[in-house]
XYZ file of C-alpha atoms in Angstrom:
227
model
C 120.903 -34.068 116.876
C 117.733 -32.718 115.136
C 116.435 -29.348 115.601
C 112.985 -29.151 117.504
C 111.508 -27.732 114.345
C 112.733 -30.779 112.406
C 111.249 -33.106 115.136
C 107.835 -31.218 114.773
C 107.777 -31.533 111.159
C 108.538 -35.203 111.404
C 105.592 -35.797 113.749
C 103.247 -33.711 111.951
C 103.999 -35.786 108.572
C 103.524 -39.089 110.437
C 100.397 -38.075 112.037
C 99.135 -36.629 108.574
C 99.926 -39.870 107.052
C 97.842 -41.873 109.785
C 95.122 -39.712 109.578
C 94.843 -39.824 105.672
C 95.291 -43.465 105.692
C 92.606 -43.947 108.399
C 94.967 -45.636 110.891
C 93.829 -42.839 113.043
C 90.293 -42.794 112.494
C 87.673 -39.761 112.551
C 86.864 -38.557 115.629
C 89.774 -40.533 117.650
C 91.223 -38.893 120.760
C 94.857 -37.997 120.182
C 96.606 -37.977 123.563
C 99.786 -35.639 123.592
C 101.619 -37.792 126.191
C 101.199 -40.878 124.425
C 102.145 -39.703 121.072
C 105.208 -37.965 122.643
C 106.187 -41.229 124.081
C 105.406 -43.021 120.706
C 107.626 -40.923 118.650
C 110.191 -40.159 121.291
C 109.797 -36.338 121.256
C 108.772 -33.456 123.766
C 105.243 -32.660 124.294
C 105.778 -29.353 122.881
C 106.828 -30.957 119.581
C 103.506 -33.026 119.427
C 101.412 -30.093 120.617
C 102.880 -27.972 117.802
C 102.377 -30.807 115.268
C 99.013 -31.002 116.174
C 98.323 -27.413 115.853
C 99.628 -27.574 112.568
C 97.109 -30.206 111.515
C 94.263 -28.066 112.922
C 95.238 -25.416 110.468
C 94.835 -27.978 107.754
C 91.588 -29.188 109.061
C 92.729 -32.632 109.868
C 92.709 -32.221 113.597
C 90.301 -30.614 116.085
C 91.273 -28.682 119.068
C 89.023 -28.120 122.016
C 89.923 -26.252 125.549
C 87.724 -29.040 127.258
C 88.470 -32.287 125.163
C 92.045 -31.473 123.889
C 92.993 -32.720 120.356
C 90.999 -35.655 118.313
C 91.210 -36.232 114.467
C 88.465 -34.405 112.581
C 85.080 -36.317 112.214
C 83.687 -37.106 109.076
C 80.041 -36.643 107.615
C 77.847 -37.029 104.737
C 77.227 -33.234 104.833
C 80.894 -32.374 105.025
C 81.518 -35.153 102.076
C 79.072 -33.271 99.901
C 80.640 -29.843 100.733
C 84.210 -31.064 100.084
C 83.277 -32.788 96.721
C 81.517 -29.924 95.398
C 84.211 -27.454 96.621
C 86.761 -29.779 95.005
C 84.692 -29.840 91.685
C 84.892 -26.064 91.638
C 88.398 -25.523 92.779
C 90.231 -28.370 90.751
C 87.868 -27.779 87.714
C 89.031 -24.194 87.345
C 92.563 -25.447 87.991
C 92.391 -28.207 85.265
C 90.800 -25.559 82.780
C 93.570 -23.241 83.019
C 96.041 -26.016 82.788
C 94.628 -27.175 79.476
C 94.796 -23.274 78.454
C 98.368 -22.731 79.446
C 99.983 -26.243 79.726
C 102.696 -26.726 77.161
C 103.976 -29.893 75.370
C 105.999 -30.813 78.525
C 103.167 -30.429 80.711
C 101.277 -32.846 78.427
C 103.890 -35.329 78.544
C 104.154 -34.981 82.225
C 100.263 -35.962 82.390
C 100.869 -39.094 80.159
C 103.819 -40.158 82.423
C 101.783 -39.623 85.623
C 98.966 -41.593 83.841
C 101.221 -44.422 82.757
C 102.810 -44.849 86.219
C 99.303 -45.042 87.768
C 98.084 -47.569 85.670
C 101.190 -49.940 86.107
C 100.324 -50.682 89.759
C 96.950 -52.359 91.148
C 94.209 -50.445 92.688
C 94.092 -52.718 95.939
C 96.160 -55.459 97.400
C 95.307 -58.696 95.764
C 95.173 -60.781 98.787
C 93.211 -57.790 100.688
C 90.655 -56.129 98.362
C 89.712 -53.803 101.197
C 92.736 -51.841 101.455
C 94.506 -49.589 98.864
C 97.777 -50.597 97.344
C 100.104 -48.060 98.675
C 101.962 -47.195 95.860
C 98.828 -46.775 93.523
C 97.884 -44.118 96.575
C 100.973 -41.976 95.902
C 100.789 -42.390 92.318
C 97.210 -41.384 92.033
C 98.054 -38.006 94.154
C 100.753 -37.472 91.566
C 98.463 -37.871 88.747
C 95.814 -35.654 89.799
C 98.170 -32.860 90.952
C 99.954 -33.141 87.523
C 97.051 -32.659 85.684
C 96.530 -29.142 87.430
C 100.139 -28.200 87.746
C 100.139 -25.896 84.723
C 97.356 -23.606 86.161
C 99.763 -20.941 86.947
C 98.503 -20.218 90.402
C 99.965 -21.374 93.818
C 96.856 -20.433 95.677
C 94.727 -22.512 93.702
C 97.091 -25.487 93.856
C 97.177 -24.896 97.796
C 93.468 -24.889 98.126
C 93.310 -27.761 96.033
C 95.945 -29.585 97.995
C 93.849 -29.251 101.306
C 90.668 -30.442 99.506
C 92.417 -33.381 98.105
C 93.507 -34.759 101.460
C 90.146 -34.108 102.811
C 88.809 -36.291 100.179
C 91.177 -38.826 100.730
C 89.926 -39.938 104.185
C 86.624 -40.268 102.916
C 87.881 -42.701 100.020
C 90.157 -44.489 102.392
C 87.481 -45.092 104.566
C 84.820 -46.434 101.893
C 87.086 -48.969 100.217
C 87.335 -50.857 103.373
C 83.308 -51.282 103.099
C 82.543 -50.968 99.460
C 79.044 -52.255 98.316
C 77.611 -52.967 95.012
C 79.639 -53.379 91.766
C 83.349 -52.237 91.770
C 84.055 -48.990 90.111
C 86.139 -48.632 87.193
C 88.667 -45.991 88.296
C 90.911 -46.642 85.377
C 87.925 -45.711 82.791
C 87.087 -42.646 84.959
C 90.968 -41.453 84.749
C 91.047 -42.398 81.069
C 88.041 -40.039 80.115
C 90.070 -37.175 81.751
C 93.200 -37.913 80.112
C 91.563 -38.223 76.740
C 89.855 -35.014 77.266
C 93.277 -33.344 78.201
C 94.845 -34.597 75.076
C 92.289 -33.045 72.951
C 92.429 -29.944 74.860
C 88.973 -30.127 75.324
C 88.548 -28.172 78.745
C 84.631 -28.787 78.985
C 84.941 -32.362 78.654
C 87.940 -32.542 80.848
C 86.234 -30.584 83.650
C 83.052 -32.762 83.291
C 85.004 -36.098 83.377
C 86.683 -34.877 86.550
C 83.353 -33.548 88.153
C 82.004 -37.205 87.240
C 85.049 -38.850 88.840
C 84.952 -36.789 91.894
C 80.929 -37.363 92.285
C 81.422 -41.082 91.681
C 83.806 -41.115 94.838
C 81.151 -39.461 96.854
C 78.378 -41.678 95.622
C 80.393 -44.911 96.686
C 81.319 -43.273 100.175
C 77.434 -42.726 100.718
C 76.561 -46.185 99.691
C 79.084 -47.509 102.111
C 78.303 -45.008 104.921
C 75.716 -47.584 106.565
C 78.858 -49.846 107.224
C 81.260 -47.196 108.377
C 80.490 -46.404 112.077
C 82.741 -43.195 111.884
C 80.783 -41.257 109.447
C 78.395 -39.082 110.826
C 74.818 -39.222 109.136
């Protein structure tokens, strides 16, 4: 029989995945009793899982309204994007300065793995190919993995999750010309290979800013985004 903490962690990860994939939409009410029935766990396990997600910024708690998925807004997007540029740019710069040959090889492997899978489902272009999403997370984490600071990586991971919700929402309502994500990633990798920290951070900043721009363009078609 699973221990209560294991059950709580499992519920937490299921809810986290559903929030990041926008299967649970921003602002959506999270009913403890309904979730407990859905996951066949106690009310206490769901409440604890939701409380942990509050600490991660993915869920909001209110004495009057209970729990709900944290809302998204253009102002929050701008804040998250700029802070992510600052934090992840610093981590990338340190990784380039400190990373050894094994780190460079791991970046190449992560980059090759990401390019090997499609960005979207061919028969449903409004949905990310799930394997790409996983490998994309690994690719960006690998880029900064040699920074030498667990605090920096921890802050970076929180910001990545917050950005992921916006990206997943925007791809459903993408407007204009499709972006060339491979080219954006290639610019980062090329600079890393040359150990040109300034160029790498600039390419990373452009990559994140482009995501923000696409969300802003798609925002009028995304009812969950607060303007």
